[in-house]
Amino acid sequence: MIPVTKPFLPPLEEYYKLVQSIWERQWLTNNGPLVNELELKLKEYLNVPHLIYVTNGTIALQIAIKALGLKGEIITTPFSYVATTSSIVWEGCTPIFVDIDPNTFNIDPTKIEAAITNETSAILATHVYGNPCDIEKIQEIADRYNLKVIYDAAHCFGTKYKGKSIFEFGDVSTTSFHATKLFHSIEGGAIITKDPDLLKKMAYMRNFGHDGPENFNGVGINGKNSELHAAMGLVNLNYIEDILSRRRELFAYYDKKLKGLKKTTQSLLPESEYNYSYYPIVLPSEEFLFKIVKILNDHWIYPRRYFYPSLNTLPYVQLQNLPVTDDISRKVLCLPLYHTLSFEEIDYIARLMLRVQNN
Ligand SMILES: *Cc1c(COP(=O)(O)O)cnc(C)c1O
């Protein structure tokens, strides 16, 4: 079977060595030494001033929204994973969807201004599939209307814009280290900000608001992650260059093999370095997509309709008419892409897909 993704698994001995050290210390969670080491190494690797390691990418979003004190309406993208929208609703705010750009699949900055009202407090945008949003245009609008900017950068480990980690942009960026992501710690996530006061506030929030054993600094939640998770992150970080370069090769191989297939692909933001975290294609019609999915599934290959359905159709939000998102989400397919996928498997996938087109 070829699934859409498989988690990267490092050599077991390397993980085991760290687990052994955890047994020796008998320190399993609560800001342990491996969590601290992972935070340091991630800051170094990403070249960002501050970073908080948390339980997952969803709690990272919730803490960001809470720490910025956002109220009312948050302008967001309908083309993302459900956690982007659900976090807004969970924090008592209202998501206002703005349609996406048909080429980049990111929120269309030219449509943001029309959605701003007196109730708007922030823009929460996703760098879809690791392709940076139009950061400069979004920041310019946010500055003009005094809005906060949060980026859901869950797909973006290793992505750069103008030579800097994409995590540096916005008031806060959040990311996910879930097992399906390019870099992972089984479950995990991070919050990145350049603002030291905001950082401090979010660090308290991660640990119930604890300021020492008997004092509390504001309301908090449990966003801590464990030593076992940090250990997986530390071992995986040793392989990050392998992971990134393998994906680049596989991505280029798909491009070559699928040249003859009728499809459109994502346009990347100029001056950015992409991480090849997904292989999305937009097919000419949903009907054609169903045919492709059928032939692949018949051969035990499971691409994913990611993201489908678009988030403006969730049962707990106000339905909005967003023609570009509706169209793309019906026709987009992410093909299998993971570290141990082989060129032969890509040959096979491409051959089956081209067979549908030529029949
Ligand atoms: C994976 C993902 C999340 C959620 O991250 P978790 O670590 O699974 O909570 C949020 N947003 C996007 C865009 C994602 O892909």
Short mmCIF file of C-alpha atoms and ligand atoms in Angstrom, two decimals:
data_model
loop_
_atom_site.label_atom_id
_atom_site.label_comp_id
_atom_site.label_asym_id
_atom_site.label_seq_id
_atom_site.Cartn_x
_atom_site.Cartn_y
_atom_site.Cartn_z
CA MET A 1 0.00 0.00 0.00
CA ILE A 2 1.16 3.54 -0.74
CA PRO A 3 -0.46 6.04 1.65
CA VAL A 4 -0.36 9.82 1.15
CA THR A 5 2.27 10.10 3.86
CA LYS A 6 4.35 8.03 6.26
CA PRO A 7 6.12 9.39 9.32
CA PHE A 8 9.89 9.72 9.20
CA LEU A 9 11.40 7.20 11.61
CA PRO A 10 15.01 7.63 12.72
CA PRO A 11 17.22 4.65 13.63
CA LEU A 12 15.69 3.14 16.76
CA GLU A 13 19.05 2.92 18.60
CA GLU A 14 19.39 6.71 18.47
CA TYR A 15 15.98 7.25 19.99
CA TYR A 16 16.60 4.50 22.51
CA LYS A 17 19.78 6.19 23.72
CA LEU A 18 17.83 9.31 24.65
CA VAL A 19 15.04 7.28 26.22
CA GLN A 20 17.63 5.56 28.39
CA SER A 21 18.82 8.96 29.63
CA ILE A 22 15.21 9.84 30.49
CA TRP A 23 14.96 6.65 32.58
CA GLU A 24 18.15 7.57 34.39
CA ARG A 25 16.94 11.08 35.23
CA GLN A 26 13.36 9.98 35.96
CA TRP A 27 12.25 13.36 34.60
CA LEU A 28 9.43 12.81 32.13
CA THR A 29 7.81 16.20 31.58
CA ASN A 30 7.51 19.79 32.93
CA ASN A 31 10.21 21.69 31.08
CA GLY A 32 12.79 18.90 31.22
CA PRO A 33 16.34 18.98 29.85
CA LEU A 34 15.45 17.45 26.47
CA VAL A 35 12.63 19.95 25.95
CA ASN A 36 15.12 22.73 26.68
CA GLU A 37 17.71 21.23 24.37
CA LEU A 38 15.18 20.86 21.57
CA GLU A 39 14.10 24.49 21.94
CA LEU A 40 17.73 25.64 21.79
CA LYS A 41 18.55 23.50 18.77
CA LEU A 42 15.43 24.57 16.93
CA LYS A 43 16.19 28.24 17.55
CA GLU A 44 19.69 27.67 16.25
CA TYR A 45 18.59 25.70 13.20
CA LEU A 46 15.81 28.12 12.30
CA ASN A 47 17.78 31.18 13.35
CA VAL A 48 14.85 32.63 15.31
CA PRO A 49 15.26 34.56 18.60
CA HIS A 50 12.53 32.84 20.61
CA LEU A 51 10.56 29.63 20.33
CA ILE A 52 8.21 27.79 22.71
CA TYR A 53 7.79 24.04 22.27
CA VAL A 54 4.22 22.95 22.97
CA THR A 55 1.95 19.90 22.87
CA ASN A 56 0.75 20.38 19.30
CA GLY A 57 0.11 22.90 16.56
CA THR A 58 -3.50 23.46 17.59
CA ILE A 59 -2.73 24.50 21.17
CA ALA A 60 -0.05 26.77 19.64
CA LEU A 61 -2.76 28.58 17.67
CA GLN A 62 -5.07 28.79 20.67
CA ILE A 63 -2.35 30.20 22.91
CA ALA A 64 -1.41 32.75 20.22
CA ILE A 65 -5.01 33.96 19.88
CA LYS A 66 -5.44 34.11 23.66
CA ALA A 67 -2.11 35.86 24.33
CA LEU A 68 -2.79 38.54 21.73
CA GLY A 69 -6.14 39.18 23.42
CA LEU A 70 -8.05 38.85 20.16
CA LYS A 71 -11.78 39.51 20.19
CA GLY A 72 -14.56 39.75 17.64
CA GLU A 73 -13.76 38.87 14.05
CA ILE A 74 -10.61 37.25 12.71
CA ILE A 75 -10.01 37.28 8.98
CA THR A 76 -8.82 33.87 7.85
CA THR A 77 -8.45 31.46 4.98
CA PRO A 78 -11.03 28.82 4.11
CA PHE A 79 -8.33 26.67 2.48
CA SER A 80 -6.46 25.10 5.39
CA TYR A 81 -6.71 22.30 7.89
CA VAL A 82 -9.74 22.49 10.20
CA ALA A 83 -7.57 23.48 13.21
CA THR A 84 -7.04 26.96 11.73
CA THR A 85 -10.77 27.72 11.92
CA SER A 86 -11.66 25.63 14.97
CA SER A 87 -9.04 27.45 17.08
CA ILE A 88 -10.65 30.80 16.24
CA VAL A 89 -14.09 29.52 17.23
CA TRP A 90 -12.71 27.73 20.33
CA GLU A 91 -11.28 31.05 21.52
CA GLY A 92 -14.68 32.71 21.18
CA CYS A 93 -13.92 34.68 18.02
CA THR A 94 -15.71 34.65 14.68
CA PRO A 95 -13.88 33.51 11.55
CA ILE A 96 -14.44 35.74 8.52
CA PHE A 97 -13.27 33.93 5.42
CA VAL A 98 -11.54 35.64 2.55
CA ASP A 99 -11.21 33.76 -0.73
CA ILE A 100 -7.86 32.41 -1.89
CA ASP A 101 -5.64 33.29 -4.80
CA PRO A 102 -6.16 30.67 -7.54
CA ASN A 103 -2.41 30.42 -8.22
CA THR A 104 -0.82 30.43 -4.76
CA PHE A 105 -3.77 28.78 -2.88
CA ASN A 106 -3.09 31.28 -0.06
CA ILE A 107 -5.47 33.97 1.22
CA ASP A 108 -5.89 36.60 -1.52
CA PRO A 109 -4.48 39.84 -0.06
CA THR A 110 -6.41 41.97 -2.56
CA LYS A 111 -9.67 40.74 -0.98
CA ILE A 112 -8.76 41.28 2.68
CA GLU A 113 -9.61 44.98 2.97
CA ALA A 114 -13.21 44.49 1.88
CA ALA A 115 -13.69 42.04 4.77
CA ILE A 116 -12.43 44.37 7.50
CA THR A 117 -15.06 45.81 9.88
CA ASN A 118 -14.97 47.61 13.24
CA GLU A 119 -15.01 44.17 14.86
CA THR A 120 -11.89 42.87 13.11
CA SER A 121 -8.96 42.21 15.45
CA ALA A 122 -6.56 40.08 13.40
CA ILE A 123 -5.64 38.19 10.28
CA LEU A 124 -4.88 34.48 10.71
CA ALA A 125 -3.49 33.06 7.48
CA THR A 126 -1.99 29.70 6.54
CA HIS A 127 1.12 29.32 4.38
CA VAL A 128 -0.57 26.58 2.39
CA TYR A 129 1.56 23.47 1.69
CA GLY A 130 4.58 25.47 2.89
CA ASN A 131 4.21 28.24 0.27
CA PRO A 132 4.55 31.63 2.01
CA CYS A 133 1.61 34.03 1.93
CA ASP A 134 2.15 37.47 0.47
CA ILE A 135 3.68 38.53 3.79
CA GLU A 136 4.47 42.10 2.82
CA LYS A 137 1.02 42.97 1.50
CA ILE A 138 -0.65 41.37 4.52
CA GLN A 139 1.59 43.27 6.94
CA GLU A 140 0.91 46.53 5.13
CA ILE A 141 -2.87 46.03 5.50
CA ALA A 142 -2.50 44.96 9.14
CA ASP A 143 -0.45 48.07 9.94
CA ARG A 144 -2.94 50.34 8.24
CA TYR A 145 -5.90 48.92 10.19
CA ASN A 146 -4.03 48.14 13.40
CA LEU A 147 -4.63 44.39 13.18
CA LYS A 148 -2.53 41.57 14.60
CA VAL A 149 -1.18 38.90 12.26
CA ILE A 150 -0.87 35.21 13.10
CA TYR A 151 0.54 32.73 10.61
CA ASP A 152 -0.42 29.09 10.79
CA ALA A 153 2.93 27.82 9.54
CA ALA A 154 2.20 24.15 10.27
CA HIS A 155 3.47 23.13 6.81
CA CYS A 156 6.53 25.33 6.84
CA PHE A 157 9.44 23.68 8.58
CA GLY A 158 12.48 24.66 6.51
CA THR A 159 10.67 27.25 4.37
CA LYS A 160 12.44 30.58 4.01
CA TYR A 161 11.48 34.01 2.73
CA LYS A 162 14.24 36.39 1.69
CA GLY A 163 16.74 34.14 3.45
CA LYS A 164 14.90 34.16 6.80
CA SER A 165 12.84 31.42 8.39
CA ILE A 166 9.20 31.90 7.49
CA PHE A 167 8.48 31.55 11.22
CA GLU A 168 9.88 35.05 11.80
CA PHE A 169 6.92 36.78 10.19
CA GLY A 170 3.68 38.06 11.68
CA ASP A 171 3.16 38.94 15.36
CA VAL A 172 3.16 35.22 16.02
CA SER A 173 3.81 32.15 13.88
CA THR A 174 2.75 28.71 14.96
CA THR A 175 3.81 25.35 13.65
CA SER A 176 3.09 21.67 14.10
CA PHE A 177 5.48 18.80 14.74
CA HIS A 178 2.81 16.14 14.26
CA ALA A 179 4.00 12.76 12.93
CA THR A 180 2.67 13.53 9.44
CA LYS A 181 4.63 16.75 9.13
CA LEU A 182 8.04 17.03 7.47
CA PHE A 183 9.79 17.51 10.82
CA HIS A 184 8.06 15.88 13.76
CA SER A 185 8.22 14.89 17.42
CA ILE A 186 5.29 12.44 17.14
CA GLU A 187 2.97 15.09 18.59
CA GLY A 188 4.25 18.60 19.11
CA GLY A 189 4.26 22.15 17.94
CA ALA A 190 5.88 25.51 18.48
CA ILE A 191 5.03 29.16 18.89
CA ILE A 192 7.45 31.73 17.50
CA THR A 193 7.42 35.47 18.15
CA LYS A 194 9.99 38.25 18.19
CA ASP A 195 8.18 40.10 20.99
CA PRO A 196 9.80 39.20 24.35
CA ASP A 197 6.78 40.32 26.44
CA LEU A 198 4.40 38.27 24.36
CA LEU A 199 6.81 35.35 24.62
CA LYS A 200 6.81 35.56 28.40
CA LYS A 201 3.02 35.67 28.50
CA MET A 202 2.75 32.61 26.26
CA ALA A 203 5.35 30.71 28.30
CA TYR A 204 3.18 31.23 31.42
CA MET A 205 0.11 30.19 29.47
CA ARG A 206 1.78 26.94 28.42
CA ASN A 207 2.18 25.93 32.06
CA PHE A 208 -1.22 26.74 33.67
CA GLY A 209 -0.04 30.31 34.35
CA HIS A 210 2.34 29.01 37.04
CA ASP A 211 4.81 31.61 38.29
CA GLY A 212 6.51 29.39 40.86
CA PRO A 213 4.61 26.67 42.72
CA GLU A 214 2.17 28.98 44.51
CA ASN A 215 1.75 32.00 42.24
CA PHE A 216 -0.13 32.44 39.01
CA ASN A 217 0.46 34.95 36.29
CA GLY A 218 -2.80 35.06 34.33
CA VAL A 219 -4.97 32.25 33.09
CA GLY A 220 -3.13 29.32 31.54
CA ILE A 221 -3.62 25.92 30.01
CA ASN A 222 -1.56 22.75 29.79
CA GLY A 223 0.46 23.14 26.61
CA LYS A 224 3.62 21.41 27.85
CA ASN A 225 5.28 18.63 25.93
CA SER A 226 7.14 15.61 27.30
CA GLU A 227 10.74 14.44 27.30
CA LEU A 228 9.81 11.44 25.13
CA HIS A 229 8.41 13.74 22.47
CA ALA A 230 11.37 16.10 22.67
CA ALA A 231 13.71 13.10 22.30
CA MET A 232 12.06 12.18 18.99
CA GLY A 233 12.37 15.79 17.84
CA LEU A 234 16.06 15.89 18.75
CA VAL A 235 16.86 12.69 16.87
CA ASN A 236 14.82 13.73 13.83
CA LEU A 237 16.53 17.11 13.73
CA ASN A 238 19.80 15.30 12.95
CA TYR A 239 18.18 14.08 9.72
CA ILE A 240 16.53 17.30 8.61
CA GLU A 241 18.87 17.96 5.69
CA ASP A 242 18.31 14.40 4.41
CA ILE A 243 14.57 14.81 4.79
CA LEU A 244 14.50 18.11 2.90
CA SER A 245 16.76 16.98 0.07
CA ARG A 246 14.95 13.65 -0.40
CA ARG A 247 11.67 15.51 -0.75
CA ARG A 248 13.15 17.91 -3.27
CA GLU A 249 14.30 14.94 -5.39
CA LEU A 250 10.95 13.15 -5.19
CA PHE A 251 9.10 16.37 -6.00
CA ALA A 252 11.24 16.98 -9.09
CA TYR A 253 10.73 13.39 -10.18
CA TYR A 254 6.93 13.74 -9.95
CA ASP A 255 7.20 16.96 -12.01
CA LYS A 256 9.09 15.11 -14.72
CA LYS A 257 6.83 12.05 -14.76
CA LEU A 258 3.58 14.02 -14.69
CA LYS A 259 4.55 16.54 -17.34
CA GLY A 260 1.94 15.14 -19.73
CA LEU A 261 -0.91 15.24 -17.21
CA LYS A 262 -3.49 18.01 -17.51
CA LYS A 263 -3.21 19.86 -14.21
CA THR A 264 -2.18 23.10 -12.60
CA THR A 265 0.27 23.44 -9.75
CA GLN A 266 0.92 25.96 -7.01
CA SER A 267 2.83 29.16 -7.85
CA LEU A 268 5.40 29.85 -5.19
CA LEU A 269 6.02 33.28 -3.70
CA PRO A 270 9.09 34.87 -5.34
CA GLU A 271 12.21 35.08 -3.17
CA SER A 272 11.13 32.11 -1.08
CA GLU A 273 12.79 28.76 -0.52
CA TYR A 274 10.26 25.97 -0.54
CA ASN A 275 10.39 22.84 1.65
CA TYR A 276 8.54 20.43 -0.70
CA SER A 277 6.26 19.33 2.09
CA TYR A 278 3.39 18.22 -0.18
CA TYR A 279 2.79 17.36 -3.83
CA PRO A 280 -0.54 19.04 -4.60
CA ILE A 281 -2.04 19.11 -8.08
CA VAL A 282 -5.25 20.74 -9.29
CA LEU A 283 -7.03 18.64 -11.89
CA PRO A 284 -9.21 20.06 -14.68
CA SER A 285 -12.46 18.79 -13.10
CA GLU A 286 -13.80 16.98 -10.05
CA GLU A 287 -15.03 14.23 -12.33
CA PHE A 288 -11.48 13.64 -13.57
CA LEU A 289 -10.26 13.69 -9.95
CA PHE A 290 -12.72 10.91 -9.05
CA LYS A 291 -11.40 8.80 -11.92
CA ILE A 292 -7.80 9.33 -10.81
CA VAL A 293 -8.64 8.51 -7.18
CA LYS A 294 -10.46 5.37 -8.29
CA ILE A 295 -7.66 3.94 -10.37
CA LEU A 296 -5.11 4.73 -7.67
CA ASN A 297 -7.25 3.24 -4.89
CA ASP A 298 -7.81 0.13 -7.05
CA HIS A 299 -4.03 -0.28 -6.94
CA TRP A 300 -3.69 0.35 -3.20
CA ILE A 301 -2.50 3.92 -3.60
CA TYR A 302 -4.16 6.53 -1.41
CA PRO A 303 -3.73 10.18 -2.36
CA ARG A 304 -5.68 12.65 -0.22
CA ARG A 305 -8.19 15.36 -1.03
CA TYR A 306 -6.37 17.90 1.06
CA PHE A 307 -8.01 20.33 1.74
CA TYR A 308 -11.53 19.21 1.08
CA PRO A 309 -14.13 20.34 1.97
CA SER A 310 -13.20 23.99 2.32
CA LEU A 311 -13.63 25.41 5.83
CA ASN A 312 -16.43 27.87 4.97
CA THR A 313 -18.70 24.80 4.82
CA LEU A 314 -18.05 23.70 8.41
CA PRO A 315 -21.32 23.22 10.32
CA TYR A 316 -20.37 25.78 13.01
CA VAL A 317 -19.47 28.75 10.80
CA GLN A 318 -21.45 31.16 8.69
CA LEU A 319 -21.52 29.77 5.16
CA GLN A 320 -19.88 32.21 2.75
CA ASN A 321 -19.79 32.11 -1.01
CA LEU A 322 -16.14 31.74 -1.98
CA PRO A 323 -15.90 30.64 -5.60
CA VAL A 324 -12.13 30.17 -5.88
CA THR A 325 -11.81 28.05 -2.74
CA ASP A 326 -14.88 26.01 -3.60
CA ASP A 327 -13.49 25.29 -7.04
CA ILE A 328 -9.93 24.44 -5.98
CA SER A 329 -10.90 22.32 -2.99
CA ARG A 330 -13.01 20.12 -5.28
CA LYS A 331 -10.18 19.58 -7.73
CA VAL A 332 -7.06 19.41 -5.59
CA LEU A 333 -5.29 16.18 -4.77
CA CYS A 334 -2.14 15.64 -2.70
CA LEU A 335 -0.12 12.74 -4.04
CA PRO A 336 1.94 10.42 -1.82
CA LEU A 337 5.16 12.08 -0.66
CA TYR A 338 7.35 10.78 2.16
CA HIS A 339 10.96 10.01 2.89
CA THR A 340 10.88 6.31 1.98
CA LEU A 341 8.78 6.70 -1.18
CA SER A 342 10.76 5.35 -4.15
CA PHE A 343 11.20 6.60 -7.71
CA GLU A 344 9.71 3.29 -8.92
CA GLU A 345 6.59 3.97 -6.88
CA ILE A 346 6.31 7.41 -8.47
CA ASP A 347 6.72 5.80 -11.92
CA TYR A 348 3.84 3.50 -11.06
CA ILE A 349 1.59 6.30 -9.73
CA ALA A 350 2.30 8.48 -12.77
CA ARG A 351 1.66 5.63 -15.21
CA LEU A 352 -1.75 4.91 -13.67
CA MET A 353 -2.72 8.58 -13.70
CA LEU A 354 -1.71 9.07 -17.33
CA ARG A 355 -3.63 5.93 -18.26
CA VAL A 356 -6.86 7.56 -17.00
CA GLN A 357 -6.21 10.65 -19.08
CA ASN A 358 -5.42 8.70 -22.22
CA ASN A 359 -8.51 6.49 -22.01
C1 LIG B 1 -1.31 19.85 11.09
C2 LIG B 1 -1.94 21.19 11.01
C3 LIG B 1 -2.43 21.84 12.16
C4 LIG B 1 -2.57 21.16 13.49
O1 LIG B 1 -1.40 20.72 14.06
P1 LIG B 1 -1.46 19.60 15.19
O2 LIG B 1 -0.05 19.53 15.66
O3 LIG B 1 -1.92 18.34 14.54
O4 LIG B 1 -2.39 20.06 16.25
C5 LIG B 1 -2.89 23.15 12.03
N1 LIG B 1 -2.91 23.77 10.85
C6 LIG B 1 -2.46 23.18 9.72
C7 LIG B 1 -2.48 23.95 8.45
C8 LIG B 1 -1.99 21.86 9.76
O5 LIG B 1 -1.60 21.27 8.64
#
